[in-house]
């Protein structure tokens, strides 16, 4: 990531903390959650979403999603459908 924006890893980490008030890893996980939600809403299965986002197993994606959102992907989608 740092190389793609022509900076060092340390500078990227400091800028994330300064500008976003979160670590680079936290920002990256939040980005993955947003992409995951978009894929789930498009009808993709959790397994496919996990693989598309670079997770080696769906359980790793589910765990990260639940830490970030407070719900599993399935529970999130059920809640979203129920609130329409």
PDB file of N, CA, C and O in Angstrom:
ATOM      1  N   UNK A   1       0.821  -1.193   0.000  1.00  0.00           N
ATOM      2  CA  UNK A   1       0.000   0.000   0.000  1.00  0.00           C
ATOM      3  C   UNK A   1       0.867   1.259   0.000  1.00  0.00           C
ATOM      4  O   UNK A   1       0.573   2.204  -0.714  1.00  0.00           O
ATOM      5  N   UNK A   2       1.871   1.270   0.867  1.00  0.00           N
ATOM      6  CA  UNK A   2       2.724   2.459   0.959  1.00  0.00           C
ATOM      7  C   UNK A   2       3.395   2.742  -0.377  1.00  0.00           C
ATOM      8  O   UNK A   2       3.439   3.892  -0.822  1.00  0.00           O
ATOM      9  N   UNK A   3       3.913   1.718  -1.010  1.00  0.00           N
ATOM     10  CA  UNK A   3       4.570   1.896  -2.302  1.00  0.00           C
ATOM     11  C   UNK A   3       3.643   2.443  -3.370  1.00  0.00           C
ATOM     12  O   UNK A   3       4.052   3.239  -4.208  1.00  0.00           O
ATOM     13  N   UNK A   4       2.386   2.046  -3.333  1.00  0.00           N
ATOM     14  CA  UNK A   4       1.443   2.512  -4.353  1.00  0.00           C
ATOM     15  C   UNK A   4       1.108   3.991  -4.215  1.00  0.00           C
ATOM     16  O   UNK A   4       0.642   4.612  -5.163  1.00  0.00           O
ATOM     17  N   UNK A   5       1.353   4.561  -3.025  1.00  0.00           N
ATOM     18  CA  UNK A   5       1.131   6.002  -2.841  1.00  0.00           C
ATOM     19  C   UNK A   5       2.453   6.738  -2.633  1.00  0.00           C
ATOM     20  O   UNK A   5       2.479   7.871  -2.170  1.00  0.00           O
ATOM     21  N   UNK A   6       3.545   6.048  -2.986  1.00  0.00           N
ATOM     22  CA  UNK A   6       4.891   6.634  -2.990  1.00  0.00           C
ATOM     23  C   UNK A   6       5.311   7.200  -1.635  1.00  0.00           C
ATOM     24  O   UNK A   6       5.727   8.354  -1.542  1.00  0.00           O
ATOM     25  N   UNK A   7       5.182   6.380  -0.615  1.00  0.00           N
ATOM     26  CA  UNK A   7       5.614   6.766   0.723  1.00  0.00           C
ATOM     27  C   UNK A   7       6.133   5.536   1.441  1.00  0.00           C
ATOM     28  O   UNK A   7       6.144   4.445   0.886  1.00  0.00           O
ATOM     29  N   UNK A   8       6.578   5.704   2.663  1.00  0.00           N
ATOM     30  CA  UNK A   8       7.049   4.563   3.444  1.00  0.00           C
ATOM     31  C   UNK A   8       5.899   4.002   4.281  1.00  0.00           C
ATOM     32  O   UNK A   8       4.889   4.689   4.506  1.00  0.00           O
ATOM     33  N   UNK A   9       6.067   2.785   4.740  1.00  0.00           N
ATOM     34  CA  UNK A   9       5.037   2.181   5.588  1.00  0.00           C
ATOM     35  C   UNK A   9       4.828   2.992   6.858  1.00  0.00           C
ATOM     36  O   UNK A   9       3.690   3.194   7.295  1.00  0.00           O
ATOM     37  N   UNK A  10       5.916   3.458   7.433  1.00  0.00           N
ATOM     38  CA  UNK A  10       5.822   4.227   8.671  1.00  0.00           C
ATOM     39  C   UNK A  10       5.070   5.548   8.451  1.00  0.00           C
ATOM     40  O   UNK A  10       4.222   5.933   9.265  1.00  0.00           O
ATOM     41  N   UNK A  11       5.368   6.228   7.362  1.00  0.00           N
ATOM     42  CA  UNK A  11       4.674   7.485   7.063  1.00  0.00           C
ATOM     43  C   UNK A  11       3.192   7.236   6.825  1.00  0.00           C
ATOM     44  O   UNK A  11       2.339   7.980   7.318  1.00  0.00           O
ATOM     45  N   UNK A  12       2.880   6.172   6.105  1.00  0.00           N
ATOM     46  CA  UNK A  12       1.482   5.838   5.858  1.00  0.00           C
ATOM     47  C   UNK A  12       0.760   5.558   7.176  1.00  0.00           C
ATOM     48  O   UNK A  12      -0.355   6.042   7.402  1.00  0.00           O
ATOM     49  N   UNK A  13       1.402   4.804   8.055  1.00  0.00           N
ATOM     50  CA  UNK A  13       0.806   4.494   9.351  1.00  0.00           C
ATOM     51  C   UNK A  13       0.574   5.765  10.169  1.00  0.00           C
ATOM     52  O   UNK A  13      -0.493   5.942  10.771  1.00  0.00           O
ATOM     53  N   UNK A  14       1.552   6.666  10.186  1.00  0.00           N
ATOM     54  CA  UNK A  14       1.408   7.920  10.938  1.00  0.00           C
ATOM     55  C   UNK A  14       0.293   8.786  10.357  1.00  0.00           C
ATOM     56  O   UNK A  14      -0.488   9.394  11.089  1.00  0.00           O
ATOM     57  N   UNK A  15       0.209   8.861   9.047  1.00  0.00           N
ATOM     58  CA  UNK A  15      -0.832   9.681   8.414  1.00  0.00           C
ATOM     59  C   UNK A  15      -2.231   9.123   8.663  1.00  0.00           C
ATOM     60  O   UNK A  15      -3.179   9.885   8.848  1.00  0.00           O
ATOM     61  N   UNK A  16      -2.369   7.810   8.639  1.00  0.00           N
ATOM     62  CA  UNK A  16      -3.666   7.211   8.959  1.00  0.00           C
ATOM     63  C   UNK A  16      -4.065   7.581  10.383  1.00  0.00           C
ATOM     64  O   UNK A  16      -5.211   7.985  10.623  1.00  0.00           O
ATOM     65  N   UNK A  17      -3.127   7.448  11.303  1.00  0.00           N
ATOM     66  CA  UNK A  17      -3.421   7.762  12.696  1.00  0.00           C
ATOM     67  C   UNK A  17      -3.777   9.245  12.844  1.00  0.00           C
ATOM     68  O   UNK A  17      -4.752   9.594  13.494  1.00  0.00           O
ATOM     69  N   UNK A  18      -3.010  10.109  12.205  1.00  0.00           N
ATOM     70  CA  UNK A  18      -3.227  11.551  12.313  1.00  0.00           C
ATOM     71  C   UNK A  18      -4.523  11.990  11.621  1.00  0.00           C
ATOM     72  O   UNK A  18      -5.342  12.703  12.197  1.00  0.00           O
ATOM     73  N   UNK A  19      -4.706  11.562  10.390  1.00  0.00           N
ATOM     74  CA  UNK A  19      -5.822  12.058   9.588  1.00  0.00           C
ATOM     75  C   UNK A  19      -7.133  11.320   9.811  1.00  0.00           C
ATOM     76  O   UNK A  19      -8.212  11.909   9.672  1.00  0.00           O
ATOM     77  N   UNK A  20      -7.058  10.045  10.128  1.00  0.00           N
ATOM     78  CA  UNK A  20      -8.263   9.230  10.273  1.00  0.00           C
ATOM     79  C   UNK A  20      -8.540   8.830  11.717  1.00  0.00           C
ATOM     80  O   UNK A  20      -9.573   8.250  12.015  1.00  0.00           O
ATOM     81  N   UNK A  21      -7.569   9.091  12.588  1.00  0.00           N
ATOM     82  CA  UNK A  21      -7.664   8.716  13.999  1.00  0.00           C
ATOM     83  C   UNK A  21      -7.861   7.211  14.179  1.00  0.00           C
ATOM     84  O   UNK A  21      -8.624   6.762  15.032  1.00  0.00           O
ATOM     85  N   UNK A  22      -7.195   6.445  13.314  1.00  0.00           N
ATOM     86  CA  UNK A  22      -7.213   4.987  13.428  1.00  0.00           C
ATOM     87  C   UNK A  22      -5.949   4.441  12.770  1.00  0.00           C
ATOM     88  O   UNK A  22      -5.326   5.123  11.962  1.00  0.00           O
ATOM     89  N   UNK A  23      -5.620   3.222  13.120  1.00  0.00           N
ATOM     90  CA  UNK A  23      -4.443   2.600  12.521  1.00  0.00           C
ATOM     91  C   UNK A  23      -4.726   2.236  11.061  1.00  0.00           C
ATOM     92  O   UNK A  23      -5.886   2.154  10.640  1.00  0.00           O
ATOM     93  N   UNK A  24      -3.642   2.011  10.329  1.00  0.00           N
ATOM     94  CA  UNK A  24      -3.787   1.606   8.933  1.00  0.00           C
ATOM     95  C   UNK A  24      -4.565   0.297   8.847  1.00  0.00           C
ATOM     96  O   UNK A  24      -5.452   0.150   7.995  1.00  0.00           O
ATOM     97  N   UNK A  25      -4.272  -0.663   9.748  1.00  0.00           N
ATOM     98  CA  UNK A  25      -4.981  -1.951   9.717  1.00  0.00           C
ATOM     99  C   UNK A  25      -6.469  -1.783   9.995  1.00  0.00           C
ATOM    100  O   UNK A  25      -7.298  -2.448   9.373  1.00  0.00           O
ATOM    101  N   UNK A  26      -6.810  -0.898  10.928  1.00  0.00           N
ATOM    102  CA  UNK A  26      -8.221  -0.637  11.218  1.00  0.00           C
ATOM    103  C   UNK A  26      -8.909  -0.043   9.985  1.00  0.00           C
ATOM    104  O   UNK A  26     -10.008  -0.452   9.609  1.00  0.00           O
ATOM    105  N   UNK A  27      -8.258   0.895   9.336  1.00  0.00           N
ATOM    106  CA  UNK A  27      -8.816   1.505   8.125  1.00  0.00           C
ATOM    107  C   UNK A  27      -9.021   0.456   7.043  1.00  0.00           C
ATOM    108  O   UNK A  27     -10.066   0.400   6.395  1.00  0.00           O
ATOM    109  N   UNK A  28      -8.007  -0.415   6.870  1.00  0.00           N
ATOM    110  CA  UNK A  28      -8.090  -1.449   5.844  1.00  0.00           C
ATOM    111  C   UNK A  28      -9.233  -2.418   6.134  1.00  0.00           C
ATOM    112  O   UNK A  28      -9.969  -2.816   5.224  1.00  0.00           O
ATOM    113  N   UNK A  29      -9.418  -2.782   7.417  1.00  0.00           N
ATOM    114  CA  UNK A  29     -10.519  -3.680   7.757  1.00  0.00           C
ATOM    115  C   UNK A  29     -11.869  -3.022   7.500  1.00  0.00           C
ATOM    116  O   UNK A  29     -12.789  -3.659   6.995  1.00  0.00           O
ATOM    117  N   UNK A  30     -11.977  -1.763   7.837  1.00  0.00           N
ATOM    118  CA  UNK A  30     -13.239  -1.057   7.577  1.00  0.00           C
ATOM    119  C   UNK A  30     -13.526  -0.996   6.087  1.00  0.00           C
ATOM    120  O   UNK A  30     -14.675  -1.125   5.660  1.00  0.00           O
ATOM    121  N   UNK A  31     -12.506  -0.791   5.299  1.00  0.00           N
ATOM    122  CA  UNK A  31     -12.667  -0.784   3.847  1.00  0.00           C
ATOM    123  C   UNK A  31     -13.162  -2.148   3.360  1.00  0.00           C
ATOM    124  O   UNK A  31     -14.056  -2.230   2.512  1.00  0.00           O
ATOM    125  N   UNK A  32     -12.594  -3.212   3.926  1.00  0.00           N
ATOM    126  CA  UNK A  32     -13.033  -4.563   3.545  1.00  0.00           C
ATOM    127  C   UNK A  32     -14.475  -4.810   3.958  1.00  0.00           C
ATOM    128  O   UNK A  32     -15.230  -5.462   3.230  1.00  0.00           O
ATOM    129  N   UNK A  33     -14.887  -4.293   5.105  1.00  0.00           N
ATOM    130  CA  UNK A  33     -16.279  -4.443   5.536  1.00  0.00           C
ATOM    131  C   UNK A  33     -17.208  -3.752   4.543  1.00  0.00           C
ATOM    132  O   UNK A  33     -18.224  -4.316   4.129  1.00  0.00           O
ATOM    133  N   UNK A  34     -16.853  -2.530   4.150  1.00  0.00           N
ATOM    134  CA  UNK A  34     -17.698  -1.803   3.196  1.00  0.00           C
ATOM    135  C   UNK A  34     -17.794  -2.534   1.860  1.00  0.00           C
ATOM    136  O   UNK A  34     -18.885  -2.654   1.280  1.00  0.00           O
ATOM    137  N   UNK A  35     -16.678  -3.045   1.381  1.00  0.00           N
ATOM    138  CA  UNK A  35     -16.687  -3.816   0.128  1.00  0.00           C
ATOM    139  C   UNK A  35     -17.488  -5.104   0.314  1.00  0.00           C
ATOM    140  O   UNK A  35     -18.270  -5.490  -0.563  1.00  0.00           O
ATOM    141  N   UNK A  36     -17.316  -5.748   1.478  1.00  0.00           N
ATOM    142  CA  UNK A  36     -18.059  -6.968   1.768  1.00  0.00           C
ATOM    143  C   UNK A  36     -19.560  -6.738   1.793  1.00  0.00           C
ATOM    144  O   UNK A  36     -20.337  -7.524   1.244  1.00  0.00           O
ATOM    145  N   UNK A  37     -19.977  -5.640   2.408  1.00  0.00           N
ATOM    146  CA  UNK A  37     -21.407  -5.312   2.455  1.00  0.00           C
ATOM    147  C   UNK A  37     -21.947  -5.110   1.044  1.00  0.00           C
ATOM    148  O   UNK A  37     -23.018  -5.616   0.708  1.00  0.00           O
ATOM    149  N   UNK A  38     -21.196  -4.404   0.224  1.00  0.00           N
ATOM    150  CA  UNK A  38     -21.641  -4.181  -1.154  1.00  0.00           C
ATOM    151  C   UNK A  38     -21.797  -5.511  -1.900  1.00  0.00           C
ATOM    152  O   UNK A  38     -22.780  -5.706  -2.633  1.00  0.00           O
ATOM    153  N   UNK A  39     -20.852  -6.418  -1.717  1.00  0.00           N
ATOM    154  CA  UNK A  39     -20.929  -7.717  -2.391  1.00  0.00           C
ATOM    155  C   UNK A  39     -22.084  -8.553  -1.854  1.00  0.00           C
ATOM    156  O   UNK A  39     -22.792  -9.216  -2.620  1.00  0.00           O
ATOM    157  N   UNK A  40     -22.288  -8.529  -0.527  1.00  0.00           N
ATOM    158  CA  UNK A  40     -23.399  -9.272   0.066  1.00  0.00           C
ATOM    159  C   UNK A  40     -24.733  -8.734  -0.441  1.00  0.00           C
ATOM    160  O   UNK A  40     -25.635  -9.501  -0.784  1.00  0.00           O
ATOM    161  N   UNK A  41     -24.857  -7.411  -0.506  1.00  0.00           N
ATOM    162  CA  UNK A  41     -26.096  -6.807  -0.995  1.00  0.00           C
ATOM    163  C   UNK A  41     -26.332  -7.099  -2.471  1.00  0.00           C
ATOM    164  O   UNK A  41     -27.468  -7.104  -2.924  1.00  0.00           O
ATOM    165  N   UNK A  42     -25.257  -7.366  -3.199  1.00  0.00           N
ATOM    166  CA  UNK A  42     -25.381  -7.730  -4.611  1.00  0.00           C
ATOM    167  C   UNK A  42     -25.755  -9.201  -4.775  1.00  0.00           C
ATOM    168  O   UNK A  42     -25.914  -9.679  -5.890  1.00  0.00           O
ATOM    169  N   UNK A  43     -25.874  -9.918  -3.653  1.00  0.00           N
ATOM    170  CA  UNK A  43     -26.320 -11.301  -3.704  1.00  0.00           C
ATOM    171  C   UNK A  43     -25.230 -12.355  -3.656  1.00  0.00           C
ATOM    172  O   UNK A  43     -25.516 -13.539  -3.821  1.00  0.00           O
ATOM    173  N   UNK A  44     -23.990 -11.946  -3.434  1.00  0.00           N
ATOM    174  CA  UNK A  44     -22.894 -12.909  -3.368  1.00  0.00           C
ATOM    175  C   UNK A  44     -22.899 -13.671  -2.043  1.00  0.00           C
ATOM    176  O   UNK A  44     -23.252 -13.115  -1.004  1.00  0.00           O
ATOM    177  N   UNK A  45     -22.523 -14.933  -2.104  1.00  0.00           N
ATOM    178  CA  UNK A  45     -22.431 -15.768  -0.912  1.00  0.00           C
ATOM    179  C   UNK A  45     -21.257 -15.326  -0.046  1.00  0.00           C
ATOM    180  O   UNK A  45     -20.265 -14.793  -0.555  1.00  0.00           O
ATOM    181  N   UNK A  46     -21.366 -15.578   1.253  1.00  0.00           N
ATOM    182  CA  UNK A  46     -20.308 -15.192   2.190  1.00  0.00           C
ATOM    183  C   UNK A  46     -18.976 -15.810   1.781  1.00  0.00           C
ATOM    184  O   UNK A  46     -17.937 -15.141   1.829  1.00  0.00           O
ATOM    185  N   UNK A  47     -18.984 -17.058   1.349  1.00  0.00           N
ATOM    186  CA  UNK A  47     -17.738 -17.714   0.947  1.00  0.00           C
ATOM    187  C   UNK A  47     -17.077 -16.963  -0.201  1.00  0.00           C
ATOM    188  O   UNK A  47     -15.865 -16.724  -0.190  1.00  0.00           O
ATOM    189  N   UNK A  48     -17.861 -16.590  -1.186  1.00  0.00           N
ATOM    190  CA  UNK A  48     -17.292 -15.855  -2.331  1.00  0.00           C
ATOM    191  C   UNK A  48     -16.773 -14.483  -1.898  1.00  0.00           C
ATOM    192  O   UNK A  48     -15.709 -14.049  -2.338  1.00  0.00           O
ATOM    193  N   UNK A  49     -17.516 -13.791  -1.045  1.00  0.00           N
ATOM    194  CA  UNK A  49     -17.083 -12.483  -0.552  1.00  0.00           C
ATOM    195  C   UNK A  49     -15.754 -12.626   0.172  1.00  0.00           C
ATOM    196  O   UNK A  49     -14.818 -11.855  -0.058  1.00  0.00           O
ATOM    197  N   UNK A  50     -15.657 -13.629   1.034  1.00  0.00           N
ATOM    198  CA  UNK A  50     -14.416 -13.856   1.785  1.00  0.00           C
ATOM    199  C   UNK A  50     -13.237 -14.087   0.847  1.00  0.00           C
ATOM    200  O   UNK A  50     -12.172 -13.487   1.020  1.00  0.00           O
ATOM    201  N   UNK A  51     -13.435 -14.915  -0.145  1.00  0.00           N
ATOM    202  CA  UNK A  51     -12.352 -15.203  -1.094  1.00  0.00           C
ATOM    203  C   UNK A  51     -12.003 -13.962  -1.925  1.00  0.00           C
ATOM    204  O   UNK A  51     -10.827 -13.665  -2.136  1.00  0.00           O
ATOM    205  N   UNK A  52     -13.013 -13.229  -2.360  1.00  0.00           N
ATOM    206  CA  UNK A  52     -12.773 -12.007  -3.148  1.00  0.00           C
ATOM    207  C   UNK A  52     -11.989 -10.967  -2.361  1.00  0.00           C
ATOM    208  O   UNK A  52     -11.232 -10.184  -2.934  1.00  0.00           O
ATOM    209  N   UNK A  53     -12.175 -10.940  -1.053  1.00  0.00           N
ATOM    210  CA  UNK A  53     -11.485  -9.964  -0.212  1.00  0.00           C
ATOM    211  C   UNK A  53     -10.139 -10.466   0.304  1.00  0.00           C
ATOM    212  O   UNK A  53      -9.471  -9.770   1.066  1.00  0.00           O
ATOM    213  N   UNK A  54      -9.757 -11.672  -0.102  1.00  0.00           N
ATOM    214  CA  UNK A  54      -8.431 -12.172   0.235  1.00  0.00           C
ATOM    215  C   UNK A  54      -8.334 -13.006   1.497  1.00  0.00           C
ATOM    216  O   UNK A  54      -7.235 -13.295   1.962  1.00  0.00           O
ATOM    217  N   UNK A  55      -9.459 -13.411   2.050  1.00  0.00           N
ATOM    218  CA  UNK A  55      -9.430 -14.274   3.237  1.00  0.00           C
ATOM    219  C   UNK A  55      -9.256 -15.718   2.810  1.00  0.00           C
ATOM    220  O   UNK A  55      -9.773 -16.128   1.774  1.00  0.00           O
ATOM    221  N   UNK A  56      -8.535 -16.480   3.618  1.00  0.00           N
ATOM    222  CA  UNK A  56      -8.268 -17.874   3.279  1.00  0.00           C
ATOM    223  C   UNK A  56      -9.445 -18.785   3.606  1.00  0.00           C
ATOM    224  O   UNK A  56      -9.530 -19.896   3.101  1.00  0.00           O
ATOM    225  N   UNK A  57     -10.346 -18.294   4.463  1.00  0.00           N
ATOM    226  CA  UNK A  57     -11.516 -19.079   4.846  1.00  0.00           C
ATOM    227  C   UNK A  57     -12.662 -18.133   5.189  1.00  0.00           C
ATOM    228  O   UNK A  57     -12.424 -17.039   5.704  1.00  0.00           O
ATOM    229  N   UNK A  58     -13.887 -18.536   4.926  1.00  0.00           N
ATOM    230  CA  UNK A  58     -15.031 -17.688   5.267  1.00  0.00           C
ATOM    231  C   UNK A  58     -15.080 -17.333   6.752  1.00  0.00           C
ATOM    232  O   UNK A  58     -15.484 -16.234   7.109  1.00  0.00           O
ATOM    233  N   UNK A  59     -14.650 -18.257   7.606  1.00  0.00           N
ATOM    234  CA  UNK A  59     -14.711 -17.999   9.052  1.00  0.00           C
ATOM    235  C   UNK A  59     -13.854 -16.801   9.451  1.00  0.00           C
ATOM    236  O   UNK A  59     -14.222 -16.054  10.366  1.00  0.00           O
ATOM    237  N   UNK A  60     -12.740 -16.579   8.775  1.00  0.00           N
ATOM    238  CA  UNK A  60     -11.891 -15.425   9.077  1.00  0.00           C
ATOM    239  C   UNK A  60     -12.612 -14.130   8.704  1.00  0.00           C
ATOM    240  O   UNK A  60     -12.572 -13.146   9.455  1.00  0.00           O
ATOM    241  N   UNK A  61     -13.287 -14.119   7.566  1.00  0.00           N
ATOM    242  CA  UNK A  61     -14.061 -12.944   7.162  1.00  0.00           C
ATOM    243  C   UNK A  61     -15.218 -12.711   8.122  1.00  0.00           C
ATOM    244  O   UNK A  61     -15.458 -11.580   8.558  1.00  0.00           O
ATOM    245  N   UNK A  62     -15.922 -13.769   8.472  1.00  0.00           N
ATOM    246  CA  UNK A  62     -17.063 -13.650   9.386  1.00  0.00           C
ATOM    247  C   UNK A  62     -16.618 -13.078  10.724  1.00  0.00           C
ATOM    248  O   UNK A  62     -17.266 -12.184  11.277  1.00  0.00           O
ATOM    249  N   UNK A  63     -15.509 -13.556  11.230  1.00  0.00           N
ATOM    250  CA  UNK A  63     -14.980 -13.073  12.510  1.00  0.00           C
ATOM    251  C   UNK A  63     -14.645 -11.584  12.447  1.00  0.00           C
ATOM    252  O   UNK A  63     -15.004 -10.803  13.332  1.00  0.00           O
ATOM    253  N   UNK A  64     -13.940 -11.164  11.397  1.00  0.00           N
ATOM    254  CA  UNK A  64     -13.580  -9.763  11.236  1.00  0.00           C
ATOM    255  C   UNK A  64     -14.838  -8.912  11.074  1.00  0.00           C
ATOM    256  O   UNK A  64     -14.972  -7.855  11.696  1.00  0.00           O
ATOM    257  N   UNK A  65     -15.774  -9.363  10.278  1.00  0.00           N
ATOM    258  CA  UNK A  65     -17.024  -8.634  10.048  1.00  0.00           C
ATOM    259  C   UNK A  65     -17.769  -8.437  11.362  1.00  0.00           C
ATOM    260  O   UNK A  65     -18.226  -7.338  11.667  1.00  0.00           O
ATOM    261  N   UNK A  66     -17.846  -9.495  12.157  1.00  0.00           N
ATOM    262  CA  UNK A  66     -18.567  -9.426  13.419  1.00  0.00           C
ATOM    263  C   UNK A  66     -17.882  -8.464  14.405  1.00  0.00           C
ATOM    264  O   UNK A  66     -18.555  -7.714  15.110  1.00  0.00           O
ATOM    265  N   UNK A  67     -16.550  -8.453  14.414  1.00  0.00           N
ATOM    266  CA  UNK A  67     -15.827  -7.504  15.276  1.00  0.00           C
ATOM    267  C   UNK A  67     -16.112  -6.066  14.863  1.00  0.00           C
ATOM    268  O   UNK A  67     -16.273  -5.187  15.703  1.00  0.00           O
ATOM    269  N   UNK A  68     -16.177  -5.816  13.569  1.00  0.00           N
ATOM    270  CA  UNK A  68     -16.365  -4.459  13.062  1.00  0.00           C
ATOM    271  C   UNK A  68     -17.820  -3.986  13.144  1.00  0.00           C
ATOM    272  O   UNK A  68     -18.075  -2.835  13.469  1.00  0.00           O
ATOM    273  N   UNK A  69     -18.753  -4.858  12.819  1.00  0.00           N
ATOM    274  CA  UNK A  69     -20.158  -4.471  12.681  1.00  0.00           C
ATOM    275  C   UNK A  69     -20.992  -4.850  13.900  1.00  0.00           C
ATOM    276  O   UNK A  69     -22.005  -4.208  14.182  1.00  0.00           O
ATOM    277  N   UNK A  70     -20.582  -5.886  14.609  1.00  0.00           N
ATOM    278  CA  UNK A  70     -21.354  -6.346  15.757  1.00  0.00           C
ATOM    279  C   UNK A  70     -22.340  -7.444  15.409  1.00  0.00           C
ATOM    280  O   UNK A  70     -23.060  -7.937  16.270  1.00  0.00           O
ATOM    281  N   UNK A  71     -22.389  -7.811  14.142  1.00  0.00           N
ATOM    282  CA  UNK A  71     -23.264  -8.878  13.653  1.00  0.00           C
ATOM    283  C   UNK A  71     -22.490  -9.719  12.656  1.00  0.00           C
ATOM    284  O   UNK A  71     -21.570  -9.219  12.007  1.00  0.00           O
ATOM    285  N   UNK A  72     -22.886 -10.971  12.500  1.00  0.00           N
ATOM    286  CA  UNK A  72     -22.304 -11.778  11.432  1.00  0.00           C
ATOM    287  C   UNK A  72     -22.851 -11.253  10.104  1.00  0.00           C
ATOM    288  O   UNK A  72     -23.878 -10.564  10.081  1.00  0.00           O
ATOM    289  N   UNK A  73     -22.200 -11.583   8.986  1.00  0.00           N
ATOM    290  CA  UNK A  73     -22.744 -11.145   7.693  1.00  0.00           C
ATOM    291  C   UNK A  73     -24.187 -11.591   7.474  1.00  0.00           C
ATOM    292  O   UNK A  73     -25.022 -10.816   6.997  1.00  0.00           O
ATOM    293  N   UNK A  74     -24.491 -12.824   7.866  1.00  0.00           N
ATOM    294  CA  UNK A  74     -25.854 -13.338   7.689  1.00  0.00           C
ATOM    295  C   UNK A  74     -26.845 -12.548   8.544  1.00  0.00           C
ATOM    296  O   UNK A  74     -27.910 -12.147   8.063  1.00  0.00           O
ATOM    297  N   UNK A  75     -26.499 -12.303   9.802  1.00  0.00           N
ATOM    298  CA  UNK A  75     -27.381 -11.541  10.686  1.00  0.00           C
ATOM    299  C   UNK A  75     -27.534 -10.106  10.190  1.00  0.00           C
ATOM    300  O   UNK A  75     -28.626  -9.528  10.256  1.00  0.00           O
ATOM    301  N   UNK A  76     -26.461  -9.541   9.678  1.00  0.00           N
ATOM    302  CA  UNK A  76     -26.524  -8.184   9.133  1.00  0.00           C
ATOM    303  C   UNK A  76     -27.511  -8.116   7.968  1.00  0.00           C
ATOM    304  O   UNK A  76     -28.338  -7.208   7.894  1.00  0.00           O
ATOM    305  N   UNK A  77     -27.422  -9.076   7.061  1.00  0.00           N
ATOM    306  CA  UNK A  77     -28.303  -9.083   5.899  1.00  0.00           C
ATOM    307  C   UNK A  77     -29.758  -9.315   6.323  1.00  0.00           C
ATOM    308  O   UNK A  77     -30.675  -8.703   5.763  1.00  0.00           O
ATOM    309  N   UNK A  78     -29.985 -10.183   7.303  1.00  0.00           N
ATOM    310  CA  UNK A  78     -31.354 -10.412   7.795  1.00  0.00           C
ATOM    311  C   UNK A  78     -31.915  -9.137   8.408  1.00  0.00           C
ATOM    312  O   UNK A  78     -33.069  -8.774   8.187  1.00  0.00           O
ATOM    313  N   UNK A  79     -31.074  -8.451   9.199  1.00  0.00           N
ATOM    314  CA  UNK A  79     -31.497  -7.199   9.824  1.00  0.00           C
ATOM    315  C   UNK A  79     -31.807  -6.151   8.763  1.00  0.00           C
ATOM    316  O   UNK A  79     -32.802  -5.426   8.852  1.00  0.00           O
ATOM    317  N   UNK A  80     -30.954  -6.084   7.751  1.00  0.00           N
ATOM    318  CA  UNK A  80     -31.138  -5.108   6.663  1.00  0.00           C
ATOM    319  C   UNK A  80     -32.444  -5.379   5.923  1.00  0.00           C
ATOM    320  O   UNK A  80     -33.191  -4.457   5.607  1.00  0.00           O
ATOM    321  N   UNK A  81     -32.720  -6.639   5.643  1.00  0.00           N
ATOM    322  CA  UNK A  81     -33.972  -6.998   4.940  1.00  0.00           C
ATOM    323  C   UNK A  81     -35.194  -6.667   5.791  1.00  0.00           C
ATOM    324  O   UNK A  81     -36.197  -6.219   5.273  1.00  0.00           O
ATOM    325  N   UNK A  82     -35.068  -6.877   7.099  1.00  0.00           N
ATOM    326  CA  UNK A  82     -36.194  -6.635   8.007  1.00  0.00           C
ATOM    327  C   UNK A  82     -36.478  -5.163   8.227  1.00  0.00           C
ATOM    328  O   UNK A  82     -37.597  -4.791   8.602  1.00  0.00           O
ATOM    329  N   UNK A  83     -35.502  -4.300   7.993  1.00  0.00           N
ATOM    330  CA  UNK A  83     -35.701  -2.870   8.255  1.00  0.00           C
ATOM    331  C   UNK A  83     -36.220  -2.112   7.037  1.00  0.00           C
ATOM    332  O   UNK A  83     -36.379  -0.903   7.092  1.00  0.00           O
ATOM    333  N   UNK A  84     -36.484  -2.794   5.967  1.00  0.00           N
ATOM    334  CA  UNK A  84     -36.980  -2.118   4.746  1.00  0.00           C
ATOM    335  C   UNK A  84     -38.457  -1.864   4.832  1.00  0.00           C
ATOM    336  O   UNK A  84     -39.265  -2.413   5.340  1.00  0.00           O
TER     337      UNK A  84
END
